[in-house]
Tab-separated table of C-alpha atoms in Angstrom:
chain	number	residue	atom	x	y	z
U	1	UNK	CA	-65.809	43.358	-55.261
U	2	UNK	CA	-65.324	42.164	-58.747
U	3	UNK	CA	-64.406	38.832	-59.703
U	4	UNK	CA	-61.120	39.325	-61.118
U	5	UNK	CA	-59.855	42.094	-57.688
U	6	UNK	CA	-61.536	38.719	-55.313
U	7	UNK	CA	-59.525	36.183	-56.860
U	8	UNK	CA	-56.010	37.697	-57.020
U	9	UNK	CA	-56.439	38.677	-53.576
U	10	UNK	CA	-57.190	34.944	-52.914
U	11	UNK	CA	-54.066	34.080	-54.537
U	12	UNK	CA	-52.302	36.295	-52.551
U	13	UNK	CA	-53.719	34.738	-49.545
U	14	UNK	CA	-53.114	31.532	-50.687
U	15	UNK	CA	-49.325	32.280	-51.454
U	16	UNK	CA	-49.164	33.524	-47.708
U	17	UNK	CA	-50.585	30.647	-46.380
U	18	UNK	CA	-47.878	28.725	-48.502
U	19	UNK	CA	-45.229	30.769	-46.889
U	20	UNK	CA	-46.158	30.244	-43.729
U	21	UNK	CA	-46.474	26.611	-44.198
U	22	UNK	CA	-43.261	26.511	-44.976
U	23	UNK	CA	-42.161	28.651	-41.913
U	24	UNK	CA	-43.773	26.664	-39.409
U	25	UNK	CA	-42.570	23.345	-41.403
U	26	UNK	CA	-39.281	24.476	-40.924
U	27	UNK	CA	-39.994	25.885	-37.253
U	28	UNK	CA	-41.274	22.434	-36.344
U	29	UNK	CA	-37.759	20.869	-37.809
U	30	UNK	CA	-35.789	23.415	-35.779
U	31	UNK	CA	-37.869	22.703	-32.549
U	32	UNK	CA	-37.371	19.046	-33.115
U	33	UNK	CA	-32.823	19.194	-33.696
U	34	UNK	CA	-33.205	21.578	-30.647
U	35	UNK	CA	-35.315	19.075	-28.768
U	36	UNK	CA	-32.814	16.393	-30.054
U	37	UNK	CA	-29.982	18.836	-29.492
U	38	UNK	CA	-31.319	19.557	-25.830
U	39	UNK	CA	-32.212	15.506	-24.928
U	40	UNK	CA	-28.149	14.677	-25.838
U	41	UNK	CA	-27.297	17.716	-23.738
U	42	UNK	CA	-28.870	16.042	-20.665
U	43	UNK	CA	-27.214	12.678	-21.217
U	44	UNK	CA	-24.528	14.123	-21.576
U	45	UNK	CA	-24.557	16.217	-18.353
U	46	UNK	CA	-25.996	12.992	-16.509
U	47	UNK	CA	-22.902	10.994	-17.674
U	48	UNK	CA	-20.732	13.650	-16.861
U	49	UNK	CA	-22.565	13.933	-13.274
U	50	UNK	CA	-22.255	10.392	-13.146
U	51	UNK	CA	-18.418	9.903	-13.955
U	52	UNK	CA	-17.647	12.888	-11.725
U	53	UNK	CA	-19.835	11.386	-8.924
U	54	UNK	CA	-17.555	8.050	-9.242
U	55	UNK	CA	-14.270	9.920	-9.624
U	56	UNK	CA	-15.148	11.521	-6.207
U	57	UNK	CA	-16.423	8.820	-4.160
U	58	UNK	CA	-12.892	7.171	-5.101
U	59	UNK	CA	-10.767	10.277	-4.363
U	60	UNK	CA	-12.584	10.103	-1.379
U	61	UNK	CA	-12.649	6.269	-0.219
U	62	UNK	CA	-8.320	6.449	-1.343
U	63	UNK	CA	-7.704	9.540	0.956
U	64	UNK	CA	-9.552	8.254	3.883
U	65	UNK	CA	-7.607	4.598	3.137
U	66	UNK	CA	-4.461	7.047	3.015
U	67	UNK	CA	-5.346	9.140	6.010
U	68	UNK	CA	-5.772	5.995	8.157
U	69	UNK	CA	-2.784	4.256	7.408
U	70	UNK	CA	-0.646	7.597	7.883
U	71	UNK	CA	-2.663	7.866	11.185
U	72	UNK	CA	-1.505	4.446	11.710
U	73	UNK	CA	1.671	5.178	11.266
U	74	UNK	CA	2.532	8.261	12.868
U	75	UNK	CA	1.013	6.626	16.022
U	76	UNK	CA	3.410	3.455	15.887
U	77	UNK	CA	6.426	6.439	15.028
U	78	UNK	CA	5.301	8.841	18.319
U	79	UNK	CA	4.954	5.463	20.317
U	80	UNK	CA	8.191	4.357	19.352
U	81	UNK	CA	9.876	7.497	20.230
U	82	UNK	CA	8.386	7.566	23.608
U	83	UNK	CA	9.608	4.084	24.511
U	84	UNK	CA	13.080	5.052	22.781
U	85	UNK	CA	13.447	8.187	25.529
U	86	UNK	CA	12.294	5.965	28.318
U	87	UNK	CA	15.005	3.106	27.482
U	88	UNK	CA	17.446	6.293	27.334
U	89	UNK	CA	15.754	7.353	30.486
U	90	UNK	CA	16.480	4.078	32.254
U	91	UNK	CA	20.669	3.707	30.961
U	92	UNK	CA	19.578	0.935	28.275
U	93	UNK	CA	20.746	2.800	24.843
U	94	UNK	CA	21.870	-0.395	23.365
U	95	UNK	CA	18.063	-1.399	23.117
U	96	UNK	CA	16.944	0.958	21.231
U	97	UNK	CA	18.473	0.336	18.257
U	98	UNK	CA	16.998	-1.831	15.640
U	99	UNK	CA	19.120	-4.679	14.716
U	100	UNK	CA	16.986	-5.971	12.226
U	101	UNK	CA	15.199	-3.634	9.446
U	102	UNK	CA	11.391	-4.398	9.132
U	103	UNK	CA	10.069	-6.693	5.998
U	104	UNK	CA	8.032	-4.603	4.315
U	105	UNK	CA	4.104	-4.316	3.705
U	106	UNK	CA	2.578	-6.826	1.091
U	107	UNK	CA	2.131	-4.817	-2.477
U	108	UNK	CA	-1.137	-6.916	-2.753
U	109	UNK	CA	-3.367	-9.758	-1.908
U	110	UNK	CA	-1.519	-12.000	-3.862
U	111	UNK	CA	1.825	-11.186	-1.741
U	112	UNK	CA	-0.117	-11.323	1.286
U	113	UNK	CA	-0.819	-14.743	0.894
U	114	UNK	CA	1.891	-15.759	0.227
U	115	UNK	CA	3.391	-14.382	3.207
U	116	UNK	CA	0.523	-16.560	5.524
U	117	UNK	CA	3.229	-18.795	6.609
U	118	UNK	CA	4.914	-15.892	8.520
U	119	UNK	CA	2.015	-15.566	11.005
U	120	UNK	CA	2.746	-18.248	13.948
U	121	UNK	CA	-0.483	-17.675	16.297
U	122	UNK	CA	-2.670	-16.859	13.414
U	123	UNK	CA	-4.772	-19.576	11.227
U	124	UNK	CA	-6.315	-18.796	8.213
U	125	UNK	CA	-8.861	-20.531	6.293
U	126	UNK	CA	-10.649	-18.299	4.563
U	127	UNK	CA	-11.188	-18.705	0.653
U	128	UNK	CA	-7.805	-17.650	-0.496
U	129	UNK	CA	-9.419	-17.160	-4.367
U	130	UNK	CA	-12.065	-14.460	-3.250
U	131	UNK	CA	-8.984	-12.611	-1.434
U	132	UNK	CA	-6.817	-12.528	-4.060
U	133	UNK	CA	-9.763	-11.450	-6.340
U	134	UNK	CA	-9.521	-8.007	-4.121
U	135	UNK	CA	-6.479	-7.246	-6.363
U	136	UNK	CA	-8.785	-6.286	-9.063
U	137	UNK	CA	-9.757	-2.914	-7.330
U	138	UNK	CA	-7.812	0.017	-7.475
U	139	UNK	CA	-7.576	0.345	-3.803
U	140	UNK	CA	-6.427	-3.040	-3.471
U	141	UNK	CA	-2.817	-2.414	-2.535
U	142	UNK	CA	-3.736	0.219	0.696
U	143	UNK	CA	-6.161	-2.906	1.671
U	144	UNK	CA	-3.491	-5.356	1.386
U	145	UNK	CA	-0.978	-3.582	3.730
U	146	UNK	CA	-4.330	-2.727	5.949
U	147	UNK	CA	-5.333	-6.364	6.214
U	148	UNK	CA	-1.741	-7.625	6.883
U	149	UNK	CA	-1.752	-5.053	9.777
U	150	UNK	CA	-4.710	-6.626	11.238
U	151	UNK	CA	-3.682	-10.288	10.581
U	152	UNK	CA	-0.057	-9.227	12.351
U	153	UNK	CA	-2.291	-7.243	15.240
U	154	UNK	CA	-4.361	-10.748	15.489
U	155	UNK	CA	-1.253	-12.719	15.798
U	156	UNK	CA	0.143	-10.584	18.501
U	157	UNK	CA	-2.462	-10.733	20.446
U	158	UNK	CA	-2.781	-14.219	20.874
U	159	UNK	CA	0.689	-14.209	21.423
U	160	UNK	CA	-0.168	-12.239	24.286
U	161	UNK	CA	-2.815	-14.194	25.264
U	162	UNK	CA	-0.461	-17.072	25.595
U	163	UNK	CA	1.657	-15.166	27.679
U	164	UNK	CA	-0.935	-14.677	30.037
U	165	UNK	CA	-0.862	-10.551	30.010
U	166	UNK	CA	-4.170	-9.710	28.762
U	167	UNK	CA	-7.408	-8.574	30.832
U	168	UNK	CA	-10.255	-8.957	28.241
U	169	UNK	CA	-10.348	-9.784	24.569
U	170	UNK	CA	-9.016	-8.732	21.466
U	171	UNK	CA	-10.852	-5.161	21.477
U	172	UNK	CA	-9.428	-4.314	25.050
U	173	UNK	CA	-5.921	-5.574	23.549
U	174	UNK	CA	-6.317	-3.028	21.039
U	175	UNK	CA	-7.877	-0.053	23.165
U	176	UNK	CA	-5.705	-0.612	26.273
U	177	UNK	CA	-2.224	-2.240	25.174
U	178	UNK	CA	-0.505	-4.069	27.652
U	179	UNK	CA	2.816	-4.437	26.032
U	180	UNK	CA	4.896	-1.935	24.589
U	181	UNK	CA	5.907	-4.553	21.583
U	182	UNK	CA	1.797	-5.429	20.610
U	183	UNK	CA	0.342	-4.887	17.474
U	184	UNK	CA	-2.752	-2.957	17.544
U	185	UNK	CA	-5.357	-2.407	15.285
U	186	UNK	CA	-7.371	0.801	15.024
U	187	UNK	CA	-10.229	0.556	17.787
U	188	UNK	CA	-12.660	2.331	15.281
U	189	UNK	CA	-11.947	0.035	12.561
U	190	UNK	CA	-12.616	-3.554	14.722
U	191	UNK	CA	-16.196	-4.846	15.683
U	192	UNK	CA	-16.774	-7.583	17.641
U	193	UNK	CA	-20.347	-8.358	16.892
U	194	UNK	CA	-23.237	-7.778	14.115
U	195	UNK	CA	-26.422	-6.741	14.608
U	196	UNK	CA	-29.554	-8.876	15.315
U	197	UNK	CA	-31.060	-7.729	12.182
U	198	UNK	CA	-28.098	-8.839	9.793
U	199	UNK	CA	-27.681	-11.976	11.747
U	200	UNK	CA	-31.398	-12.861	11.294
U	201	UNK	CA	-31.510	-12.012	7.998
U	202	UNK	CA	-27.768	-13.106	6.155
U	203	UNK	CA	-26.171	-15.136	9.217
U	204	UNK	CA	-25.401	-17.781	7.038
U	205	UNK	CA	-23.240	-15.672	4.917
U	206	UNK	CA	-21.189	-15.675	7.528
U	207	UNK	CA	-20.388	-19.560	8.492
U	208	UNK	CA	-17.054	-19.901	7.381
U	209	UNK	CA	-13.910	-22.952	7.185
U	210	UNK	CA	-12.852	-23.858	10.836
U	211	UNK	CA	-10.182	-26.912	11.925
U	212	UNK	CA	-12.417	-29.991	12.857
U	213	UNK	CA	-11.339	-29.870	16.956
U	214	UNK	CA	-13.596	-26.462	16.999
U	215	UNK	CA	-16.746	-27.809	15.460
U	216	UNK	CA	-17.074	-31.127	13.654
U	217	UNK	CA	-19.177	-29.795	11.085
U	218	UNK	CA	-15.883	-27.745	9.715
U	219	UNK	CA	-17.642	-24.354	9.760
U	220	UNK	CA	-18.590	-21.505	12.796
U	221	UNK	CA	-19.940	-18.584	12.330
U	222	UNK	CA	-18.179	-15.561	13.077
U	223	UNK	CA	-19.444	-12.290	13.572
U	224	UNK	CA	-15.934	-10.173	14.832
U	225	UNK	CA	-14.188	-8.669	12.135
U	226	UNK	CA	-11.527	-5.887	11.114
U	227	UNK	CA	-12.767	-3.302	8.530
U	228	UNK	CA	-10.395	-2.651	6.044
U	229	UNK	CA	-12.476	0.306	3.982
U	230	UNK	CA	-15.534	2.385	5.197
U	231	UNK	CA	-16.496	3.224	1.846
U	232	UNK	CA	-17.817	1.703	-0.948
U	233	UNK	CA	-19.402	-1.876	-1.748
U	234	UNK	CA	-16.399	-3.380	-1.844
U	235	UNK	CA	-15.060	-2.258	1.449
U	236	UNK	CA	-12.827	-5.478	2.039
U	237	UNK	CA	-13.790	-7.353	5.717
U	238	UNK	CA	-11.729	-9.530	7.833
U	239	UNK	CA	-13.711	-12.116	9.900
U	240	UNK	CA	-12.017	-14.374	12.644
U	241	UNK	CA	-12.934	-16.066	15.420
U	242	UNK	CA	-10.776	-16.322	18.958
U	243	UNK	CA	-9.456	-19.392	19.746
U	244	UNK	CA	-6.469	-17.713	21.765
U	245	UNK	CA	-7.286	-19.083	25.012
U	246	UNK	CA	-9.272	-22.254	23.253
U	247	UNK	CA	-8.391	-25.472	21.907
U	248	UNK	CA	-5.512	-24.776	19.608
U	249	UNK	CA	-4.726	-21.418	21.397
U	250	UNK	CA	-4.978	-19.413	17.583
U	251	UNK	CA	-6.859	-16.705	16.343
U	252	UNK	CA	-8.787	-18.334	13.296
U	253	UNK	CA	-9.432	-15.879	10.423
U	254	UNK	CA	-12.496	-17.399	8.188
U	255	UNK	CA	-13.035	-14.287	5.613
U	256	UNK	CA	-10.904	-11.754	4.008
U	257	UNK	CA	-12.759	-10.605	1.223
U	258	UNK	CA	-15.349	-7.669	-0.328
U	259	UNK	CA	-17.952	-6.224	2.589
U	260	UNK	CA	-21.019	-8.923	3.195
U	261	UNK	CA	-24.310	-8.204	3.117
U	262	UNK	CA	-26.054	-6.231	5.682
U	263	UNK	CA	-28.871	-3.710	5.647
U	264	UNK	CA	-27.004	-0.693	4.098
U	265	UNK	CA	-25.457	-3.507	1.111
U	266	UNK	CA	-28.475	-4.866	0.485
C-alpha cells in the first residue's frame, strides 16, 4: 500500500477512535447520572416505605385503641340496658333513672392527675412526671380515658373487697362481676404476673414507691398491671399492687407510664 493511501487511512482510524472516545466518555457520564439518578430513586422509595410503614402501624395501634374502648363501651351500654329491664321487671322504674349525669373521661394525662383525688380506695404513687410525659404521643388522649378506666375499675374493686363480696382477686372481679354497679376492666387487657425470664432479667425495673406500713424500704415490686396499648414501644402500662384486703385496705398503683422492658422491648 503506498505511503500516502496507509497514512490517511490511519487518520481515519484515528478520527474514529476519537469519536468513539468521546461516545463512551459520554456513555460513562450517562451511566454514572443514571446510577446517581437510580441510587436517589431507592432512598427515596425506602423513605417512602418507611413513612408509609409508620403511618400504618399508627392507623393501626389508634383503631385497635378505638375499637377497644367502643367495645368497652357498648358492653357497659348492653349491660346497662339489661339491668334497666330487670328493675322494670321487678316494679322499681324510679331506679333506673340517672339522677346524676356522669363526669366525663380525662382529655389527657395531665387531667387525669389531676383528677387522683377523686379515687377513694385507690393510692397512687407512681412518678406523676413520666405519666404526664405520655401526653407527648399522639395516642395519648385514648390512653388517658383507658387508664382512668382501669384506675376507676381498681377502685371499685377494692371497694368491693371491703364489702366483703368478692371470691378471688382482682382478675376474677373483672372476669366474673359480682355486682351489677363494678367497674371492670377488659380481662384480655389485665395480667397479673410477668414472666420468669423478664423478672430475672429487668425485675428491678419494676420496684416502685409504696407507703412505709407495706415495706419499710418504701418500694415493692409489682408485677400485675393493666395494658393500656398492645402496640407499639410506647404502649403505656399500669402497675399496682393489692392491698385491698391488706394493711391500708387500697389498691396501690406504682407505674403509669410507657411499656417496660421485657424480651420483645429489648
Amino acid at each position: 500500500m503506498p505511503a500516502l493511501a496507509l497514512e490517511k487511512e490511519i487518520a481515519a482510524l484515528k478520527e474514529e477512535v476519537s469519536v468513539l472516545s468521546q461516545l463512551l466518555a459520554e456513555g460513562d457520564r450517562d451511566l454514572s447520572e443514571a446510577r446517581r439518578d437510580a441510587a436517589l430513586a431507592e432512598r427515596t422509595v425506602q423513605l417512602v416505605r418507611q413513612q408509609l410503614r409508620g403511618a400504618t402501624e399508627r392507623f393501626e395501634e389508634e383503631m385497635e385503641a378505638h375499637l377497644l374502648t367502643l367495645e368497652d363501651v357498648e358492653c357497659a351500654q348492653a349491660e346497662a340496658r339489661i339491668l334497666r329491664q330487670r328493675l322494670h321487671g321487678e316494679g322499681r322504674h324510679e331506679e333506673t333513672v340517672v339522677l346524676e349525669p356522669t363526669q366525663a373521661q380525662p382529655v389527657s394525662f395531665e387531667d387525669l392527675v389531676q383528677r387522683l383525688d377523686e379515687l377513694e380506695h385507690v393510692l397512687v404513687t407512681a412518678d406523676l412526671a413520666v405519666t404526664q410525659s405520655l401526653d407527648d404521643h399522639e395516642l395519648a388522649r385514648t390512653w388517658a380515658a383507658k387508664a382512668w378506666q382501669g384506675l376507676r375499675s381498681l377502685g371499685s374493686y377494692a371497694e368491693a373487697q371491703k364489702g366483703g363480696v368478692v371470691n378471688g382477686g382482682y382478675y376474677q372481679f373483672c372476669k366474673n362481676t359480682p355486682v351489677a354497679s363494678a367497674r371492670i376492666f377488659p380481662v384480655k387487657q389485665i395480667a397479673m404476673g410477668e414472666t420468669e425470664a423478664t423478672l430475672t432479667a429487668w425485675g428491678d425495673e419494676r420496684f416502685f414507691p409504696v407507703p412505709a406500713e407495706l415495706d419499710p424500704k418504701g418500694r415493692m415490686q409489682m408485677e400485675a398491671h393493666l395494658k393500656l396499648g398492645s402496640k407499639g414501644s410506647v404502649s403505656p402500662r399500669i402497675y399496682f399492687y393489692d392491698d385491698s384486703r391488706g394493711i391500708i385496705h387500697k389498691m396501690v398503683v406504682g407505674y403509669i407510664g410507657p411499656h417496660l422492658t421485657n424480651r420483645k422491648t429489648n
